[in-house]
Tab-separated table of N, CA, C and O in Angstrom:
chain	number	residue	atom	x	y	z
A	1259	UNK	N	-24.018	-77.908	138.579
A	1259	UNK	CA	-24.030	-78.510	137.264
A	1259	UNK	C	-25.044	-79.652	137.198
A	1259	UNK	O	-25.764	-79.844	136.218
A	1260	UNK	N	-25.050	-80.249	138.090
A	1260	UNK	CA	-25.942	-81.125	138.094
A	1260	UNK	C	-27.183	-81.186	138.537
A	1260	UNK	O	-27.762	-82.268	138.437
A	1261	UNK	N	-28.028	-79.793	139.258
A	1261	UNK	CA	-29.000	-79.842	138.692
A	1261	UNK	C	-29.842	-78.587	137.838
A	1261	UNK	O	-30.816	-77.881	138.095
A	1262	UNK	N	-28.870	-78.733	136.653
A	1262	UNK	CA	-29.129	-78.182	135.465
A	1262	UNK	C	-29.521	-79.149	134.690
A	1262	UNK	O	-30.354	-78.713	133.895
A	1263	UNK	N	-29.217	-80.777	134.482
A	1263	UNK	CA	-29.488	-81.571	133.891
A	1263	UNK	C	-30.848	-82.492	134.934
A	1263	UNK	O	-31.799	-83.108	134.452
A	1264	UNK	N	-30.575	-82.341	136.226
A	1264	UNK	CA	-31.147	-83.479	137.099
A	1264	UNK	C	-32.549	-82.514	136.845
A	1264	UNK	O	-33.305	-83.416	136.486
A	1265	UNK	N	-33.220	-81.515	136.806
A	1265	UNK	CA	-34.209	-80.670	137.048
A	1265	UNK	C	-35.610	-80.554	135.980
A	1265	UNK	O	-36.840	-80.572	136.026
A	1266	UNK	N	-34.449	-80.422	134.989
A	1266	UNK	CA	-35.597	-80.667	133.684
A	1266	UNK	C	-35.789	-82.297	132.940
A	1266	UNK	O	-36.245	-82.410	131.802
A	1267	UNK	N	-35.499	-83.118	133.512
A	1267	UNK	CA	-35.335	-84.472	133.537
A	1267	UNK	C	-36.133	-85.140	134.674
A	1267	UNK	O	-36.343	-86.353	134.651
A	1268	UNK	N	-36.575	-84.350	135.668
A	1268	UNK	CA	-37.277	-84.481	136.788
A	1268	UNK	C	-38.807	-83.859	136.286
A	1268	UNK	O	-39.898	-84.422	136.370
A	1269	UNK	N	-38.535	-82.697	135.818
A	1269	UNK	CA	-39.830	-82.039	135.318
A	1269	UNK	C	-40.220	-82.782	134.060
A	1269	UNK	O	-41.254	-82.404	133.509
A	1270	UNK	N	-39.556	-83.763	133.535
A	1270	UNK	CA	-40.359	-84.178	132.139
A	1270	UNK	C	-41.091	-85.671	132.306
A	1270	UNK	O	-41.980	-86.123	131.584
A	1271	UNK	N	-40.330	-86.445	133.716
A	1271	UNK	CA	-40.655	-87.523	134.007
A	1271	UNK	C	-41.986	-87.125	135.148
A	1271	UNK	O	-42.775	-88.032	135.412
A	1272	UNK	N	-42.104	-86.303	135.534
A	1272	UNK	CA	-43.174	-85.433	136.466
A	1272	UNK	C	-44.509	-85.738	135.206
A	1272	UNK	O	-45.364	-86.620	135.134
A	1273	UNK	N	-44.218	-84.676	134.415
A	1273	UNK	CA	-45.377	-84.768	133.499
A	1273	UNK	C	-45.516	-86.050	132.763
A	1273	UNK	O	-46.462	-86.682	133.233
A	1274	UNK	N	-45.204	-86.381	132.242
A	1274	UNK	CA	-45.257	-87.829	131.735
A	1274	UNK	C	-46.097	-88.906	132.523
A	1274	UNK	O	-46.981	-89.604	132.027
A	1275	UNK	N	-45.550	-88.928	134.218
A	1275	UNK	CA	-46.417	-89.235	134.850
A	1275	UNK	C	-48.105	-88.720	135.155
A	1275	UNK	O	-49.128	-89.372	135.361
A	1276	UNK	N	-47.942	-87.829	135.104
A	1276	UNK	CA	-49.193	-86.745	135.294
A	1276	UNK	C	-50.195	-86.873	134.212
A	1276	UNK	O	-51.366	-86.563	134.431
A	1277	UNK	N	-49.731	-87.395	132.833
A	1277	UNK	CA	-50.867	-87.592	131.826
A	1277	UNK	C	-51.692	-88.670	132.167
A	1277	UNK	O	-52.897	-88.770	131.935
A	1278	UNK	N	-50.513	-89.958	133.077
A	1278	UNK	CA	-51.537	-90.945	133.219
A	1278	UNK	C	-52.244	-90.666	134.178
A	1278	UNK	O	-53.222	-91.411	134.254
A	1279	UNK	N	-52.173	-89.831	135.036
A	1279	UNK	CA	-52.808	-89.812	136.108
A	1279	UNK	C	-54.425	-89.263	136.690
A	1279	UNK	O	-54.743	-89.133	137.872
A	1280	UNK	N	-55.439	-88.955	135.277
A	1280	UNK	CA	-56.027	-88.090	134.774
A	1280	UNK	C	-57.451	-89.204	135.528
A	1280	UNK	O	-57.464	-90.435	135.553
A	1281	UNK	N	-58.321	-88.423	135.967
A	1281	UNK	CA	-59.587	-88.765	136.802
A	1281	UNK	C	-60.182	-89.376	135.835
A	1281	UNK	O	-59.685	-88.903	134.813
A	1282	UNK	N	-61.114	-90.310	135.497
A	1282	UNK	CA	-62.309	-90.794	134.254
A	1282	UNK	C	-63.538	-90.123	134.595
A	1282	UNK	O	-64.121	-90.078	135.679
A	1283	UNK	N	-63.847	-89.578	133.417
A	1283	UNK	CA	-64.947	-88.445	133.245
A	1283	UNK	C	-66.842	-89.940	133.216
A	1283	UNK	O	-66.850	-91.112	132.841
A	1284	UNK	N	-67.886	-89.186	133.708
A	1284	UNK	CA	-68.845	-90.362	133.595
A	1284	UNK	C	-69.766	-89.308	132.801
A	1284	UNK	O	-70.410	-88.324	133.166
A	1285	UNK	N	-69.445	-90.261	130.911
A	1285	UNK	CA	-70.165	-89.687	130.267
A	1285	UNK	C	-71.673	-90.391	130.075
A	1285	UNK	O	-72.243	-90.298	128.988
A	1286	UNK	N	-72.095	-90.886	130.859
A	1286	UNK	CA	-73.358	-90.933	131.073
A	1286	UNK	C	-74.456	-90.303	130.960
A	1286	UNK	O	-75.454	-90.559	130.286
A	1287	UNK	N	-74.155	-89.218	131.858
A	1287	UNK	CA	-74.634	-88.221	131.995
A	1287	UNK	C	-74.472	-86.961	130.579
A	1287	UNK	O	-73.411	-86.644	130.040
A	1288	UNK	N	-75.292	-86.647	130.379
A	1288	UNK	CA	-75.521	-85.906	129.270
A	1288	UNK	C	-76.812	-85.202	129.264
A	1288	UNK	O	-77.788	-85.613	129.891
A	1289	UNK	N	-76.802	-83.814	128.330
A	1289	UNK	CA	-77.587	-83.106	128.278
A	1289	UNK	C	-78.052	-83.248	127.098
A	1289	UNK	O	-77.321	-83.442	126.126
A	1290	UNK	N	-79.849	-83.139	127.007
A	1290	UNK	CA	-80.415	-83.720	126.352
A	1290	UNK	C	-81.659	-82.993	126.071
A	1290	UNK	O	-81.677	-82.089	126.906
A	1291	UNK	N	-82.806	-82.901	125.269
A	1291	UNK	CA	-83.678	-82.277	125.055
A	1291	UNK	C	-85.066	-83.234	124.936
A	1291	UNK	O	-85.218	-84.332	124.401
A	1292	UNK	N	-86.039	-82.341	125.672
A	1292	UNK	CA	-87.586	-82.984	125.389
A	1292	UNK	C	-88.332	-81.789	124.625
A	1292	UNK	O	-88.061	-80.594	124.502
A	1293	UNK	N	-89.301	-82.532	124.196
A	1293	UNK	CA	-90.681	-81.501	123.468
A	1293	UNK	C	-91.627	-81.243	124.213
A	1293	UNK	O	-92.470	-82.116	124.008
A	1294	UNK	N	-91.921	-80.660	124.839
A	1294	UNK	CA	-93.110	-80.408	125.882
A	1294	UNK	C	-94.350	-79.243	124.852
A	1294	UNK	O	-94.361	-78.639	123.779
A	1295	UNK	N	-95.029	-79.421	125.752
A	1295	UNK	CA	-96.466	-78.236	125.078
A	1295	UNK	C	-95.617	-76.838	124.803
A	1295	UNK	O	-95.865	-76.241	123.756
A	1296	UNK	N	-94.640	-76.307	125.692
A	1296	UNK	CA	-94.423	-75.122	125.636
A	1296	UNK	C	-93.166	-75.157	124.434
A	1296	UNK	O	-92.740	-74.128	123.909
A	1297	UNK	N	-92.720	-76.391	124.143
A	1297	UNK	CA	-91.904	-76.181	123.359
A	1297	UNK	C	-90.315	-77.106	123.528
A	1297	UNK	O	-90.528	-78.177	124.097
A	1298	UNK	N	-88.836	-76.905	123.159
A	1298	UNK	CA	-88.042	-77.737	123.445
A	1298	UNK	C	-87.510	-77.301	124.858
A	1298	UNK	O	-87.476	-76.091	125.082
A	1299	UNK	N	-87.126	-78.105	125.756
A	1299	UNK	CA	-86.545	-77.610	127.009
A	1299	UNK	C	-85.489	-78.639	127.024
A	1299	UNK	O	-85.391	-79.763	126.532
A	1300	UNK	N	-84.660	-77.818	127.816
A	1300	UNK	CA	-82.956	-78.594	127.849
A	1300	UNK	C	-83.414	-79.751	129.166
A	1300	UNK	O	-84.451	-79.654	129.822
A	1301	UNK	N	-82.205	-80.987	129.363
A	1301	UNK	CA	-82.669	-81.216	130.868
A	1301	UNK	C	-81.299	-82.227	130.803
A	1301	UNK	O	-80.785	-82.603	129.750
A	1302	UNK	N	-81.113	-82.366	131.339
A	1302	UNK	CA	-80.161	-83.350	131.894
A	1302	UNK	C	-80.118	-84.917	132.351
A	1302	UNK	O	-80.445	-85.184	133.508
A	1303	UNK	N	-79.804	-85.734	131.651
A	1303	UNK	CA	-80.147	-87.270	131.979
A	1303	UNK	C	-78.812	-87.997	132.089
A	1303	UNK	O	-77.807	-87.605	131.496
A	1304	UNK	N	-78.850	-89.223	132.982
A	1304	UNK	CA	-78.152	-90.343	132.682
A	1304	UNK	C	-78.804	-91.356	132.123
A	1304	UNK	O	-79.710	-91.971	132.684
A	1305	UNK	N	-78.430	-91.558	131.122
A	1305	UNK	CA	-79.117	-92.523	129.884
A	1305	UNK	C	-77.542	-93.083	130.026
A	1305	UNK	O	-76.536	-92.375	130.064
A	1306	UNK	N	-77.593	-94.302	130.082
A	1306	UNK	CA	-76.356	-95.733	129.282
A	1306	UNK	C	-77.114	-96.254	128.417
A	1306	UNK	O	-78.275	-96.640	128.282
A	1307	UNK	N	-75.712	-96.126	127.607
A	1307	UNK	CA	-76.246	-96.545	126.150
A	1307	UNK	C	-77.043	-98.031	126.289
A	1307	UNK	O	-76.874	-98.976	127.060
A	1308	UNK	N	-77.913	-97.813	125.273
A	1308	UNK	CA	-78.244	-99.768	125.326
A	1308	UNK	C	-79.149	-99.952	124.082
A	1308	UNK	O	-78.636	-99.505	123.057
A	1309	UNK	N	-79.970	-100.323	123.982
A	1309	UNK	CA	-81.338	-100.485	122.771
A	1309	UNK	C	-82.083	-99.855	123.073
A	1309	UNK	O	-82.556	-99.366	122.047
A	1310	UNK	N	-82.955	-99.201	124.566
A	1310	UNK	CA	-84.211	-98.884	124.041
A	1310	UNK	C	-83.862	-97.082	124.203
A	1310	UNK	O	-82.803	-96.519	124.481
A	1311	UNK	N	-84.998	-96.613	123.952
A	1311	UNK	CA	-84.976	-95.183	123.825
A	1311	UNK	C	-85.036	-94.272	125.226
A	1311	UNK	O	-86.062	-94.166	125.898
A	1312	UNK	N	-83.808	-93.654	125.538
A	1312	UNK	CA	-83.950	-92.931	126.513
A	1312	UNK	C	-85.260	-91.635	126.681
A	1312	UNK	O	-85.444	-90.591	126.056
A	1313	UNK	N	-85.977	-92.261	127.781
A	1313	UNK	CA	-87.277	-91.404	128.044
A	1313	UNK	C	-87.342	-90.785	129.530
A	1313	UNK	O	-86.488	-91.225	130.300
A	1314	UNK	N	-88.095	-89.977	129.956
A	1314	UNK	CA	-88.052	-89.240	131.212
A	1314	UNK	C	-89.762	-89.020	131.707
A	1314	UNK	O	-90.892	-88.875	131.242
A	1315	UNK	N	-89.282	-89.081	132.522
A	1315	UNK	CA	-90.798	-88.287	133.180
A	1315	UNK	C	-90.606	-86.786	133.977
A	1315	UNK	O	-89.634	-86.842	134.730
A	1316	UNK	N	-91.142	-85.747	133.993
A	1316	UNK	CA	-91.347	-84.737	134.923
A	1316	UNK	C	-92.142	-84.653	135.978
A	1316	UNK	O	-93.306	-85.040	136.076
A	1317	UNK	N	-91.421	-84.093	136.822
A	1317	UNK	CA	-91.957	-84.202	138.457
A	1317	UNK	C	-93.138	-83.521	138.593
A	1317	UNK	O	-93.825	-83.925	139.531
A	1318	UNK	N	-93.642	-82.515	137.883
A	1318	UNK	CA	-95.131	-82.076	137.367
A	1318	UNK	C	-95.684	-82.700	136.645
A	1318	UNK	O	-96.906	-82.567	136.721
A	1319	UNK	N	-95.434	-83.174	136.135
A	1319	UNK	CA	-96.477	-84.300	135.204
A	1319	UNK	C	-96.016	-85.786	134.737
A	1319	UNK	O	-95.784	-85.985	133.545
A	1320	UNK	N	-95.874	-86.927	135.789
A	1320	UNK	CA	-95.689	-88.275	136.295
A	1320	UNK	C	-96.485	-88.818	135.172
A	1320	UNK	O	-96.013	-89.916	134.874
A	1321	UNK	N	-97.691	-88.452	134.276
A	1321	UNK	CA	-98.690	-89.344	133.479
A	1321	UNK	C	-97.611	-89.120	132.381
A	1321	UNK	O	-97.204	-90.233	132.048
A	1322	UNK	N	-96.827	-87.904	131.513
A	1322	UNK	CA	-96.719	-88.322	130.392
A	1322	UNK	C	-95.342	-88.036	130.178
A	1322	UNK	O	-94.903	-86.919	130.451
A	1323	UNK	N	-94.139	-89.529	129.411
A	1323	UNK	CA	-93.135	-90.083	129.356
A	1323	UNK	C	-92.860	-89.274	128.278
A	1323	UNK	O	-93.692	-89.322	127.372
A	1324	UNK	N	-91.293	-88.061	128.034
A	1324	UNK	CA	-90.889	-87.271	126.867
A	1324	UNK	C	-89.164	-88.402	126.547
A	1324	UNK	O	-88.319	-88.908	127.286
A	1325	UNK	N	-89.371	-88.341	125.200
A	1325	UNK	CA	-88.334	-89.110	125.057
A	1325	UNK	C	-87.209	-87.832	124.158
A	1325	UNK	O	-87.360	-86.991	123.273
A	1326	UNK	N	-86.176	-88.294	124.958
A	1326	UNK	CA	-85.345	-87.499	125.119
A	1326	UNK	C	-84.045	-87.075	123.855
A	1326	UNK	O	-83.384	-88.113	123.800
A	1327	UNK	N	-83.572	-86.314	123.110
A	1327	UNK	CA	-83.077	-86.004	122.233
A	1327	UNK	C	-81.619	-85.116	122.182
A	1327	UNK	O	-81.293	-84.028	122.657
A	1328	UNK	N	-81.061	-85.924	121.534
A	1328	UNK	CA	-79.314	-84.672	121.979
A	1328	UNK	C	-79.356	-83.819	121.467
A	1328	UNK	O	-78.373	-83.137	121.754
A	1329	UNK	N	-80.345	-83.077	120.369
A	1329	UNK	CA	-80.644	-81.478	119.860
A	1329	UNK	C	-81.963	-81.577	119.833
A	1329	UNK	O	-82.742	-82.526	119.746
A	1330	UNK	N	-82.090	-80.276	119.935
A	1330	UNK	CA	-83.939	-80.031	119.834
A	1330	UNK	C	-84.843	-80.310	118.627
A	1330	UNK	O	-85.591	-79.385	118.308
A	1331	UNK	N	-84.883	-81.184	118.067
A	1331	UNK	CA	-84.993	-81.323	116.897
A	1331	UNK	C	-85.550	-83.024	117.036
A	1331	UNK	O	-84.773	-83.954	117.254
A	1332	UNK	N	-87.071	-83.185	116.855
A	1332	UNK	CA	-87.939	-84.662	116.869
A	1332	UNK	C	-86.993	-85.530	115.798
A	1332	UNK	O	-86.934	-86.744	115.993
A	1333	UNK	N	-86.270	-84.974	114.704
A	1333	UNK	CA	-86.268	-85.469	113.620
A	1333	UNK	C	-84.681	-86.340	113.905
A	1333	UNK	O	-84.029	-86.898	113.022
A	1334	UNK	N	-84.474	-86.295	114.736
A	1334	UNK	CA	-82.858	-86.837	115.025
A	1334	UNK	C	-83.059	-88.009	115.679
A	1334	UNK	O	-84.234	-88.346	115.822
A	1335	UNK	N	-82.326	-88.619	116.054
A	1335	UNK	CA	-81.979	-90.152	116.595
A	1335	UNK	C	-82.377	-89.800	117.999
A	1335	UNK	O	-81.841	-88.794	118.464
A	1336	UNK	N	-83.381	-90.578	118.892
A	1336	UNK	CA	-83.507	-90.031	120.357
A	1336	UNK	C	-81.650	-90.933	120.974
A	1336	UNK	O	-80.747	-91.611	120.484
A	1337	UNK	N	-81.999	-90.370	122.160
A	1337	UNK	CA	-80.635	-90.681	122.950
A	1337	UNK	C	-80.778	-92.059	123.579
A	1337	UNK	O	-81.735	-92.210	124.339
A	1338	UNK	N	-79.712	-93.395	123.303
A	1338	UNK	CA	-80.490	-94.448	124.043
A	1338	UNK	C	-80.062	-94.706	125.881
A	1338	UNK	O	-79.368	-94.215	126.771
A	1339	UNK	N	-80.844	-95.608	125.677
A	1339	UNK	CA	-81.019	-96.002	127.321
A	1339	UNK	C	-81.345	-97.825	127.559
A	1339	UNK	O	-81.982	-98.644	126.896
A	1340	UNK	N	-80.479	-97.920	128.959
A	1340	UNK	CA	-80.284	-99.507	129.206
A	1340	UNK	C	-82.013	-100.075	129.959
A	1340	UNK	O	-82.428	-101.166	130.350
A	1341	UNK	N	-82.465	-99.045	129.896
A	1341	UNK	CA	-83.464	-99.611	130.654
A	1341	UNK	C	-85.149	-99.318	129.776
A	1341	UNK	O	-84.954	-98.840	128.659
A	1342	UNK	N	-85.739	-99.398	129.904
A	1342	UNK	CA	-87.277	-99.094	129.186
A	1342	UNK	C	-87.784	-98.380	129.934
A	1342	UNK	O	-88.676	-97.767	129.347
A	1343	UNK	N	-87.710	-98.108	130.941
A	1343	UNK	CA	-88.203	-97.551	131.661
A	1343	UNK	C	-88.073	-96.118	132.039
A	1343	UNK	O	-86.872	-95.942	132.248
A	1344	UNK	N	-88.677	-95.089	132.215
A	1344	UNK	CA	-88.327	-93.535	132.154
A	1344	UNK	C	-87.870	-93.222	133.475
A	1344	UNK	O	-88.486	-93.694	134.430
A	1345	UNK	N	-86.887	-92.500	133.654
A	1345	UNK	CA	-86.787	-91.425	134.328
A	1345	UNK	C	-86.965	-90.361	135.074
A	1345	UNK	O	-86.665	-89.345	134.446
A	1346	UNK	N	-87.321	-90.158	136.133
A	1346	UNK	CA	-87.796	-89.125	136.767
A	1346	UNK	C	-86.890	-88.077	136.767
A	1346	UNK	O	-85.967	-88.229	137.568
A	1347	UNK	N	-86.870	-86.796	135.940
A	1347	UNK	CA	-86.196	-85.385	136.291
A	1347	UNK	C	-87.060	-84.761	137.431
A	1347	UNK	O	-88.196	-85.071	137.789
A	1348	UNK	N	-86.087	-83.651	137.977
A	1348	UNK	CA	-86.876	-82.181	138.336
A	1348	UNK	C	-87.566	-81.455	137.407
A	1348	UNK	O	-87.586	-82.168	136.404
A	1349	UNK	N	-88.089	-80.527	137.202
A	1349	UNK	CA	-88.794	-79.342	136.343
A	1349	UNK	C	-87.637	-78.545	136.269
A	1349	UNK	O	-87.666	-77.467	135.677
């Protein structure tokens, strides 16, 4: 009889606990878009938010800084970044 009541009273204080117990996600990191010659390419950055404009550099081409966009699309808000300074991706 008693653990018919003790069981699901165990399982509800289980979960209850378990919501708090949840890892913190680092949304930092985000996927993001540049304009290159060939066109929009996806890429992946950690940009923290801040004032200036999150920008990148490519590991093939170090001379020229693509500033980076959360849809492919020039015409949108670029993504910001804590630093002024660009980024080095892979290709």
């Amino acid at each position: 009889m008693k653990t018919k009541v003790l069981l699901p009273m165990l399982a509800f204080i289980c979960s209850v606990g378990m919501a708090f117990a949840t890892v913190g996600t680092n949304y930092a990191a985000a996927t993001g878009f540049i304009e290159t010659d060939e066109g929009w390419k996806p890429v992946t950055v950690n940009c923290e938010e801040g004032s200036f404009d999150c920008r990148v550099y490519l590991e093939s081409d170090t001379e020229t800084p693509y500033t980076v966009y959360p849809v492919a699309n020039s015409q949108s808000e670029p993504l910001e970044s804590s630093s002024p300074l660009p980024i080095m991706i892979s290709d």
